[in-house]
XYZ file of C-alpha atoms in Angstrom:
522
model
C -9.675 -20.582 49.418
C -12.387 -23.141 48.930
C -13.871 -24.678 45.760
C -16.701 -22.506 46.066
C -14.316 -19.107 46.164
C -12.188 -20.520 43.689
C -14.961 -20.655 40.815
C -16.020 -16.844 41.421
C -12.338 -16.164 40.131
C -13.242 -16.215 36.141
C -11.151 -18.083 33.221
C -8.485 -16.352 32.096
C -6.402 -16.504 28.968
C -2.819 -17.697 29.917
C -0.046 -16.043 27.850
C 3.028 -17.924 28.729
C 3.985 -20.942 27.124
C 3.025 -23.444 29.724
C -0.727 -22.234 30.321
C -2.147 -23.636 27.019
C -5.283 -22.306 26.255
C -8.279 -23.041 24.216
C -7.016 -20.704 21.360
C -3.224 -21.800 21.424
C -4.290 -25.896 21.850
C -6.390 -25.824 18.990
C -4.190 -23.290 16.936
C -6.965 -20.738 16.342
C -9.777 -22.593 15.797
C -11.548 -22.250 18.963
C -15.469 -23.085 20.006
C -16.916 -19.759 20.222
C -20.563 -21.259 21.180
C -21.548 -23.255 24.080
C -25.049 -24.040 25.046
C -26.172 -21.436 22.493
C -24.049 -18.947 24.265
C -21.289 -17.015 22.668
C -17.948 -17.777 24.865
C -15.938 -14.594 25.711
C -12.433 -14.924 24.660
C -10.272 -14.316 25.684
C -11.922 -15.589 29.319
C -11.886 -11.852 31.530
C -9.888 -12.022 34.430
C -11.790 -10.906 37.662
C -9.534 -8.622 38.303
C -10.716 -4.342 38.058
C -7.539 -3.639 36.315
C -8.033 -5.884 33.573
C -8.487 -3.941 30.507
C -11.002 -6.427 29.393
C -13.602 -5.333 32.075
C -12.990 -1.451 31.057
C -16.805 0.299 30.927
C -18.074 0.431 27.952
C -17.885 3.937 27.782
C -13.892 3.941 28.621
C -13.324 1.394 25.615
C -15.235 3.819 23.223
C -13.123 6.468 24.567
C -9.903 5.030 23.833
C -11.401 3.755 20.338
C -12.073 7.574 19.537
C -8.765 8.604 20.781
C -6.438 6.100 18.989
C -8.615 6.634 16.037
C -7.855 10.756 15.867
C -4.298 9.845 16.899
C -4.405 7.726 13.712
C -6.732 10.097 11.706
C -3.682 13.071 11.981
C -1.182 10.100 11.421
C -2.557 9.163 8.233
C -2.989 12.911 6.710
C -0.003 14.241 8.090
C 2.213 11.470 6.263
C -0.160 11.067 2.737
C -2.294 14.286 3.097
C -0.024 16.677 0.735
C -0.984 13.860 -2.108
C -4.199 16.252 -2.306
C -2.736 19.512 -2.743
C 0.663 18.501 -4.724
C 0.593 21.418 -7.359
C 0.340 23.873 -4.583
C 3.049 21.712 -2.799
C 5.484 21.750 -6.239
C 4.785 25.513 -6.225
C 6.534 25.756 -3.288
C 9.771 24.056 -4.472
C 10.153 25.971 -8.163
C 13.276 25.085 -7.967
C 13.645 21.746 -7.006
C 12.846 18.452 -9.091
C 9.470 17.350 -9.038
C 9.936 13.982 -8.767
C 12.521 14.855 -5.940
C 8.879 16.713 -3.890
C 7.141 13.959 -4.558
C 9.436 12.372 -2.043
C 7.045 14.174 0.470
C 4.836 11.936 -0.451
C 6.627 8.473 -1.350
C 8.633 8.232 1.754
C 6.565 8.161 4.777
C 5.062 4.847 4.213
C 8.632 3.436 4.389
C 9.555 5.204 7.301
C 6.085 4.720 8.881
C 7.243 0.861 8.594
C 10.975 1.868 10.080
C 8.821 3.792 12.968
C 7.322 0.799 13.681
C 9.924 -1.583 13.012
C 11.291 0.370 16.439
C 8.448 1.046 18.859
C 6.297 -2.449 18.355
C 9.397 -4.312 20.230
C 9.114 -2.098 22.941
C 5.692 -2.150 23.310
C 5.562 -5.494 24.473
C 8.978 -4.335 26.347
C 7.643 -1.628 28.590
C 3.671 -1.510 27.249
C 1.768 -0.095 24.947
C 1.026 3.178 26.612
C 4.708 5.112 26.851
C 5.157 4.208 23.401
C 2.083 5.884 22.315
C 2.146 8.751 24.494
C 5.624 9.292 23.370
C 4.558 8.776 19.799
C 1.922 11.342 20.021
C 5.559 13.770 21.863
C 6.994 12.909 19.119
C 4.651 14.103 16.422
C 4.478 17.013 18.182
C 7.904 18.192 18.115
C 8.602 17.056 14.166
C 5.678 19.111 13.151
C 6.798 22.134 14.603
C 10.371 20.674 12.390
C 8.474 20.614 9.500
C 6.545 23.802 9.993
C 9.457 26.353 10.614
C 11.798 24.084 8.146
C 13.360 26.166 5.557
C 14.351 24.239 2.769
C 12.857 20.603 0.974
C 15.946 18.567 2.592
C 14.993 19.636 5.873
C 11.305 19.283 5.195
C 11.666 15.875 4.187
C 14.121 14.968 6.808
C 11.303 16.251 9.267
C 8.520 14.350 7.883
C 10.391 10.635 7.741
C 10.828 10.991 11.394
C 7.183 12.755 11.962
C 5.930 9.427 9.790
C 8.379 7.100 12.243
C 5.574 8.920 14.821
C 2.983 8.212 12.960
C 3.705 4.386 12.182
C 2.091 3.068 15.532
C -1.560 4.246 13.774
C -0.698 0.962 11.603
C -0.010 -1.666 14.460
C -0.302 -0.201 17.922
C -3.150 1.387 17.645
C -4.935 -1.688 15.850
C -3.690 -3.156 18.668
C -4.605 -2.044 21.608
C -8.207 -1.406 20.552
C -8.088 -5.382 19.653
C -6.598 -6.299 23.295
C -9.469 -4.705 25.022
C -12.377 -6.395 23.426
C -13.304 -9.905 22.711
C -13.215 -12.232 19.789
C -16.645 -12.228 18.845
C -16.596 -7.697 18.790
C -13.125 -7.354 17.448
C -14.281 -6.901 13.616
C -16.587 -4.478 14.621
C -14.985 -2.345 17.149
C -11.979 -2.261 15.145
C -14.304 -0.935 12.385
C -15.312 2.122 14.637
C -11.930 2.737 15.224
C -10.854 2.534 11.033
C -14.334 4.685 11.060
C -13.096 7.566 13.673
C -9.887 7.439 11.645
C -11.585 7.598 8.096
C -13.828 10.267 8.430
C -11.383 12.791 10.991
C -9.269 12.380 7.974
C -11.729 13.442 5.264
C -12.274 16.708 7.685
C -8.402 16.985 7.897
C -8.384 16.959 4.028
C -10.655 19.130 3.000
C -9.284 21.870 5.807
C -5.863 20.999 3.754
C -7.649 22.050 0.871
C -8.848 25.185 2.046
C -5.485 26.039 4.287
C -2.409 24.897 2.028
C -3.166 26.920 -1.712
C -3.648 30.577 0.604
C -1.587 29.741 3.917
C 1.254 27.691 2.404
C 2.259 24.361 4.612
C 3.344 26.518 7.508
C 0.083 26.712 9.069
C -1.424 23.602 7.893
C 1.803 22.044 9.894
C 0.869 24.323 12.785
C -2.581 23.140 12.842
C -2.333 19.292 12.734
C 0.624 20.463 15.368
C -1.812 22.196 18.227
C -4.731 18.765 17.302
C -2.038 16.484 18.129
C -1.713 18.415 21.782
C -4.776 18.239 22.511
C -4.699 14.475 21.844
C -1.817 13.949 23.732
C -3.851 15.826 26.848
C -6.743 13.639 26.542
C -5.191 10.296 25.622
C -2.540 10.876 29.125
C -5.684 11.046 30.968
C -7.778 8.244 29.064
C -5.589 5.658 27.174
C -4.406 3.337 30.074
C -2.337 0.725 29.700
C -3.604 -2.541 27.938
C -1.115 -4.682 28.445
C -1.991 -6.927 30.664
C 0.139 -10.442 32.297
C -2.243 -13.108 32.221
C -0.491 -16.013 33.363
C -2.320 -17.883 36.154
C -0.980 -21.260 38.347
C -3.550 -24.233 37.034
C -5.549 -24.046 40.056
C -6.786 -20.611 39.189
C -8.624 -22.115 35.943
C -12.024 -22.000 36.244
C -13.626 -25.340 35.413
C -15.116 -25.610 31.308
C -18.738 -25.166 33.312
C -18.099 -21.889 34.443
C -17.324 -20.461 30.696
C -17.843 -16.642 30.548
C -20.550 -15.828 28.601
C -21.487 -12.907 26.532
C -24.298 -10.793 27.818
C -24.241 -12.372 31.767
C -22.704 -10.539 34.632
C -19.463 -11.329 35.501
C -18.250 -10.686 39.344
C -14.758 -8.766 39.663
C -12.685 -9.344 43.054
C -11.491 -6.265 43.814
C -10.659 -7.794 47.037
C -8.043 -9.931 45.611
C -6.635 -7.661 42.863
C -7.062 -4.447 44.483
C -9.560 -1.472 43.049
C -8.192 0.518 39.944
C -7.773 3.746 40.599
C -6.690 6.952 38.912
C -3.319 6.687 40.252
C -2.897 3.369 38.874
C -4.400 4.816 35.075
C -2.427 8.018 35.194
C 0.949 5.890 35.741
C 3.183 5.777 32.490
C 5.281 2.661 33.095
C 3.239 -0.613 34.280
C 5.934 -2.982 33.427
C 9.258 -3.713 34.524
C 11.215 -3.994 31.067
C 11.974 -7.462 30.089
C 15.191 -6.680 27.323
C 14.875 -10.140 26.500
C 11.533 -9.951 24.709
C 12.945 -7.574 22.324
C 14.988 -10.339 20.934
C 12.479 -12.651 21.243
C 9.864 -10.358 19.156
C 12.515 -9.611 16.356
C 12.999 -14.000 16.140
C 8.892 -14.192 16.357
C 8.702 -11.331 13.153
C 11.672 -12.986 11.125
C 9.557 -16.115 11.446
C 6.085 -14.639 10.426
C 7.236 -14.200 7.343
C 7.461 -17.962 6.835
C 3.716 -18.264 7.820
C 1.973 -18.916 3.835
C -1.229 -16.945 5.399
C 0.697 -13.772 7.097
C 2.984 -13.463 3.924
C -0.096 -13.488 1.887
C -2.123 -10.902 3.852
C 1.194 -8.534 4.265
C 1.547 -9.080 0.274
C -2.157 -8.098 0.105
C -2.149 -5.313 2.554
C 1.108 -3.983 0.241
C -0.650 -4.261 -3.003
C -3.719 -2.156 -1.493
C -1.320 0.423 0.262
C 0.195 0.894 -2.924
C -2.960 1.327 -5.162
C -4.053 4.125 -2.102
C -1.073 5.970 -2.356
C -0.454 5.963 -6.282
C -3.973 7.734 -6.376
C -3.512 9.278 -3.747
C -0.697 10.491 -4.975
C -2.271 11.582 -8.490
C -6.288 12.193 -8.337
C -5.151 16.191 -6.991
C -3.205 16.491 -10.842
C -5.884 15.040 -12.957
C -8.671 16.577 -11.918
C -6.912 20.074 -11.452
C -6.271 20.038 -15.359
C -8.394 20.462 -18.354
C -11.489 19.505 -19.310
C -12.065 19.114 -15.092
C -10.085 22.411 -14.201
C -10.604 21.245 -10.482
C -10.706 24.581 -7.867
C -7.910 23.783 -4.865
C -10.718 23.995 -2.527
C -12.860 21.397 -4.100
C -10.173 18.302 -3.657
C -10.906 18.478 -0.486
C -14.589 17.784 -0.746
C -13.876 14.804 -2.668
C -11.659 13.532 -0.158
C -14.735 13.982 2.573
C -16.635 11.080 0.556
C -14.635 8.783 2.639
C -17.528 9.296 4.997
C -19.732 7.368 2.694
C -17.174 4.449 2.881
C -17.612 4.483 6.295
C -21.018 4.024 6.179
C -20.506 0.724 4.351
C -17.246 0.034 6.599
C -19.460 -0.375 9.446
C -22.340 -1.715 9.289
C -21.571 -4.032 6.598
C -17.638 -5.172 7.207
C -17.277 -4.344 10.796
C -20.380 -6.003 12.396
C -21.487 -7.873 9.520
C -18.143 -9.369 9.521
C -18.661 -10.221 12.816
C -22.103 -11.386 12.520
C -20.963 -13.594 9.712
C -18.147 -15.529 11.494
C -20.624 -16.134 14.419
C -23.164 -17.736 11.882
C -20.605 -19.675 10.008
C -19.189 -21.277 13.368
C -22.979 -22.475 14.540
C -23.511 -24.011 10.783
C -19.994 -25.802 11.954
C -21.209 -26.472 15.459
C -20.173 -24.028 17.456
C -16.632 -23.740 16.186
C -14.957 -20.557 14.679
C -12.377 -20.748 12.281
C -10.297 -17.499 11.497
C -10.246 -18.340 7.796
C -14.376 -17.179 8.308
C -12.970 -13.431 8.040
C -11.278 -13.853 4.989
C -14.735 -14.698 3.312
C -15.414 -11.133 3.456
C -12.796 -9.412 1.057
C -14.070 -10.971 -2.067
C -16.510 -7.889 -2.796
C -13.913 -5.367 -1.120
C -11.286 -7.174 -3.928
C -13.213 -7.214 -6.828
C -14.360 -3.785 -6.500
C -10.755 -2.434 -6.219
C -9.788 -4.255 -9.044
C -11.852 -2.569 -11.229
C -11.969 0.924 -9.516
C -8.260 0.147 -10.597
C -9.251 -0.538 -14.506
C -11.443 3.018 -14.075
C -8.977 5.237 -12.312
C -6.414 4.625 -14.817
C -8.789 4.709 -18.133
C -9.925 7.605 -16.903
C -6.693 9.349 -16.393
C -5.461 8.375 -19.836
C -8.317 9.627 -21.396
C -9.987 12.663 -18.981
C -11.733 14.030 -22.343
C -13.888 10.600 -22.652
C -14.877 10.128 -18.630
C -16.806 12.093 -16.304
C -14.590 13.227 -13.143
C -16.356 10.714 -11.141
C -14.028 7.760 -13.228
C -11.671 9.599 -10.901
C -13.686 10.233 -7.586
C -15.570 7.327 -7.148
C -12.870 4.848 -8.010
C -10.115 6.074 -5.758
C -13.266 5.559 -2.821
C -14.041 1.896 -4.112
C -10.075 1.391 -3.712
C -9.621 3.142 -0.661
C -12.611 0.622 1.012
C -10.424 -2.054 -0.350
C -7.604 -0.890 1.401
C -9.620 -0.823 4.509
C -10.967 -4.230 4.304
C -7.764 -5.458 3.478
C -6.220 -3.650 6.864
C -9.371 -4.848 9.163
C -9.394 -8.746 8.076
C -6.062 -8.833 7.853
C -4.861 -7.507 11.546
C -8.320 -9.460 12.873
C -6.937 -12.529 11.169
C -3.732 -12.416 12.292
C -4.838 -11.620 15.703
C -7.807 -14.953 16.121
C -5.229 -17.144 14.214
C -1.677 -16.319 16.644
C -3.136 -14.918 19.657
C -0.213 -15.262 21.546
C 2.424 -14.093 18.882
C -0.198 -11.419 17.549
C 2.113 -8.449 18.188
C 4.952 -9.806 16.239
C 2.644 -11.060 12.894
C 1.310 -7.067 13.285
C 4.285 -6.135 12.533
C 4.874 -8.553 9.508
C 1.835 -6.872 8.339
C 2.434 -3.241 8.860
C 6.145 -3.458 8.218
C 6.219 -5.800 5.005
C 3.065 -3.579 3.545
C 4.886 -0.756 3.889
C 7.826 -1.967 1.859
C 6.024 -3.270 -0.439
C 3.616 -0.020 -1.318
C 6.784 1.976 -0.744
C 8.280 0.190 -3.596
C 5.168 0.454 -5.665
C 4.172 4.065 -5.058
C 7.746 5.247 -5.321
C 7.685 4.011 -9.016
C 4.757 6.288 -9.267
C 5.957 8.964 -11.511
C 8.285 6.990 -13.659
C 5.774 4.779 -14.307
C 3.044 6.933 -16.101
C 5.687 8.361 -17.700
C 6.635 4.978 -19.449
C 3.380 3.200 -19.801
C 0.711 6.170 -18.598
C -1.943 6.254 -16.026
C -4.117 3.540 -18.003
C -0.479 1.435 -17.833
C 0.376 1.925 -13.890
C -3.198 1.341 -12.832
C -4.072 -2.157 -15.395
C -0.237 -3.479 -13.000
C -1.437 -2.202 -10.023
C -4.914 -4.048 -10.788
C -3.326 -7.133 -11.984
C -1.379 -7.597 -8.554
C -4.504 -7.323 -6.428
C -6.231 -9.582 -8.795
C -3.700 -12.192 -8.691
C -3.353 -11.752 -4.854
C -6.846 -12.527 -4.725
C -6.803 -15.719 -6.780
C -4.172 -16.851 -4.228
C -6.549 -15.906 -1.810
C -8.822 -19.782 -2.899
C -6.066 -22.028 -1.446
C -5.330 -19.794 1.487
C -8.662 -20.109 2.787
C -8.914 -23.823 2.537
C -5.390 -25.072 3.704
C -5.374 -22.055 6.506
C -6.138 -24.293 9.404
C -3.671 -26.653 8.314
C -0.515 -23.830 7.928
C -1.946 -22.492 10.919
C -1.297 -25.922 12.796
C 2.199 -26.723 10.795
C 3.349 -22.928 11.651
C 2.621 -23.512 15.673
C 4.309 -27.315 15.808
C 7.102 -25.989 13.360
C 7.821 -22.668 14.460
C 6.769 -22.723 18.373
C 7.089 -25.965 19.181
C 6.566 -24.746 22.429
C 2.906 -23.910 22.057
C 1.889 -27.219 20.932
């Protein structure tokens, strides 16, 4: 081919070792502008089967579909937190802190679940593992629904929550690897949206299902959603992973940039038309054993990264605060002076909606929007670090939705049952914010080891707010709700305060980490 041919064939982002690119070189801070023009990274192949050059349409429909997948995840592992005296009804016989197991271990096991499957993603691709995940919650929650006894009911759930783990890093995932740097906030906000608000539904039919029903059906229900997921997603959630390593020649020159908003030309002549053959094929990738080593070395070695330990430390602390009132909101306000109906958790559960509304608009794009303007007040160039800018709000406002929550609880005579309500939706937007900056971050900062600092996220959060909402019960019972919630608040706060040097020495750990860790990608 000519010069002439040669520059229709569009930058693309090299992902072995050798290919050095813009975001590896620089070690995440990148020049997202040029000429006034936002620069699409990573650079599109021109190839149909990219999933980069997905229709719009597709990408939204795989957002919407990992986000339900994800929406059943997260009530089928936390949603009994709502209905818990109808749930310790159930087991009269049993110890209650023994039920509350239910509850407590699925966020450790979600982190086990993915501990397993994110290897093999990048082993075999993303989508066996999540069709299989999506098989898998299937069969547990017909487990769970015919089990017979609590040993077998939690037995069922740990491995149903295994399942359910890929909503915390796959998922994430492959909504990030098929859009660009400059959309990622955003899109990834639609997809924590979709998730969000199909849960509030989920809750408040838990609400109206569990107290007459009993779990049975609720279990059957979540059951028959999650097949008709499955249907859809086999048909509509191709694979994402895609091999982007190119010979030098194939580099297009720095002139002919992708840009945002102009027409890019595909070759279908060269790469071949995707088809539905191609989509409705299960296994892409010949398995490469090796990387499953490799990821397991690249995780152990995230943890050593200052600005992934402190995000997966942060992540934990807002997990934790989630689940504790998760956990406990359903027992205060179902006692005196609120005398809560069963039916009416659920409707504050569907406030979540609101959060969305602010999750949006205001952290998804306006994140976005707000890392574009910072890197043209720096001339052009984006720094990850410009994310972080936005969990100060987010942080402060689960710190004292913290404070609230547990004031409240201490004292339900003195407080209005919003204390309850409205704080446990400030910390739950936390916990949001917390999730979206912190899997963008990781993502813009390690682009090429972004699987395996996912899973130092995911995995070490899920220890962590295992550890902290395990202590759940024994804690009020020593120092009260007031107690549990002024530690829980003091964590985040102090996270946060650790947040100041992390921001300003990021590009430096993020240039030690690459020279020190992966020499390779230097």
């Amino acid at each position: 081919m000519g010069g002439d041919s040669k520059s229709q064939v569009e930058m693309v982002e090299a992902l072995s070792d050798k290919s050095r690119n813009v975001a590896t070189t620089n070690y995440g801070t990148i020049d997202l502008f040029q000429d006034g023009s936002i620069v699409l990274i990573p650079s599109p192949s021109s190839d149909p089967k990219d999933p980069l050059n997905l229709p719009t349409w597709h990408k939204y429909m795989i957002i919407f579909l990992v986000g339900i997948y994800s929406a059943i995840a997260v009530l089928g592992t936390s949603g009994l937190g709502a209905v818990m005296p109808s749930v310790l009804k159930t087991y009269p016989n049993d110890d209650p802190a023994r039920v509350t197991d239910l509850v407590t271990y699925p966020t450790l096991f979600m982190g086990i679940g993915n501990l397993i499957s994110m290897p093999l993603t990048l082993t075999i691709g993303r989508r066996p593992i999540f069709l299989f995940s999506l098989l898998l919650l299937i069969i547990t929650g017909f487990w769970c629904a015919f089990s017979t006894n609590l040993s077998s009911h939690i037995a069922g759930r740990n491995i149903f929550s295994m399942a359910a783990g890929q909503s915390e890093a796959l998922a994430p995932f492959i909504v990030e690897e098929i859009h660009f740097l400059h959309e990622r906030s955003s899109k990834l906000s639609w997809f924590i949206g979709i998730q969000t608000v199909g849960t509030a539904v989920l809750f408040v039919m838990t609400a109206y299902v569990v107290p007459p029903f009993g779990l049975k059906w609720w279990y059957l229900i979540i059951t028959f959603l999650i097949i008709v997921t499955l249907i859809l997603s086999f048909f509509f959630v191709v694979e994402t992973m895609y091999e982007r390593n190119l010979d030098e020649g194939d580099v297009a020159s720095a002139d002919s940039k992708p840009m945002a908003g102009k027409r890019r030309s595909l070759r279908p002549d060269i790469y071949g038309q995707r088809s539905l053959r191609h989509d409705l094929k299960v296994f892409h990738h010949k398995p490469v054993w090796s990387r499953v080593t490799a990821f397991y070395l690249d995780t152990a070695k995230g943890f050593f990264i200052p600005t992934i330990f402190w995000i997966f430390l942060f992540n934990g602390a807002f997990l934790g605060v989630y689940i504790y009132q998760a956990s406990t909101f359903a027992v205060i306000l179902t006692q005196p002076p609120y005398s809560f109906a069963f039916d009416l958790l659920g409707w504050v559960q569907i406030f979540q909606i609101a959060v969305v509304m602010v999750l949006i608009p205001l952290l998804g794009y306006g994140t976005d929007r707000f890392s574009s303007w910072m890197s043209k007040r720096r001339g052009g160039v984006f720094k990850p670090e410009f994310r972080l800018l936005s969990l100060i709000i987010p942080t402060v406002a689960t710190v004292l939705g913290c404070v609230i929550y547990g004031q409240t609880g201490a004292h339900p005579t003195q407080y209005h049952w919003m204390g309850i309500a409205a704080p446990f939706h400030m910390c739950y937007l936390g916990f949001l914010t917390a999730n979206l900056i912190g899997i963008t971050y990781a993502v813009d900062a390690f682009p090429q080891k972004a699987g395996a600092l996912l899973m130092v996220i995911c995995v070490g959060r899920g220890f962590v707010s295992f550890g902290l909402s395990y202590s759940t019960v024994p804690v009020i019972k020593a120092t009260g709700y007031d107690g549990a919630m002024n530690i829980l608040a003091g964590i985040v706060g102090g996270l946060m305060v650790c947040g100041i040097p992390i921001y300003f020495l990021g590009p430096r750990i993020r240039r030690w980490s690459v020279k020190t860790l992966w020499p390779g990608l230097a």
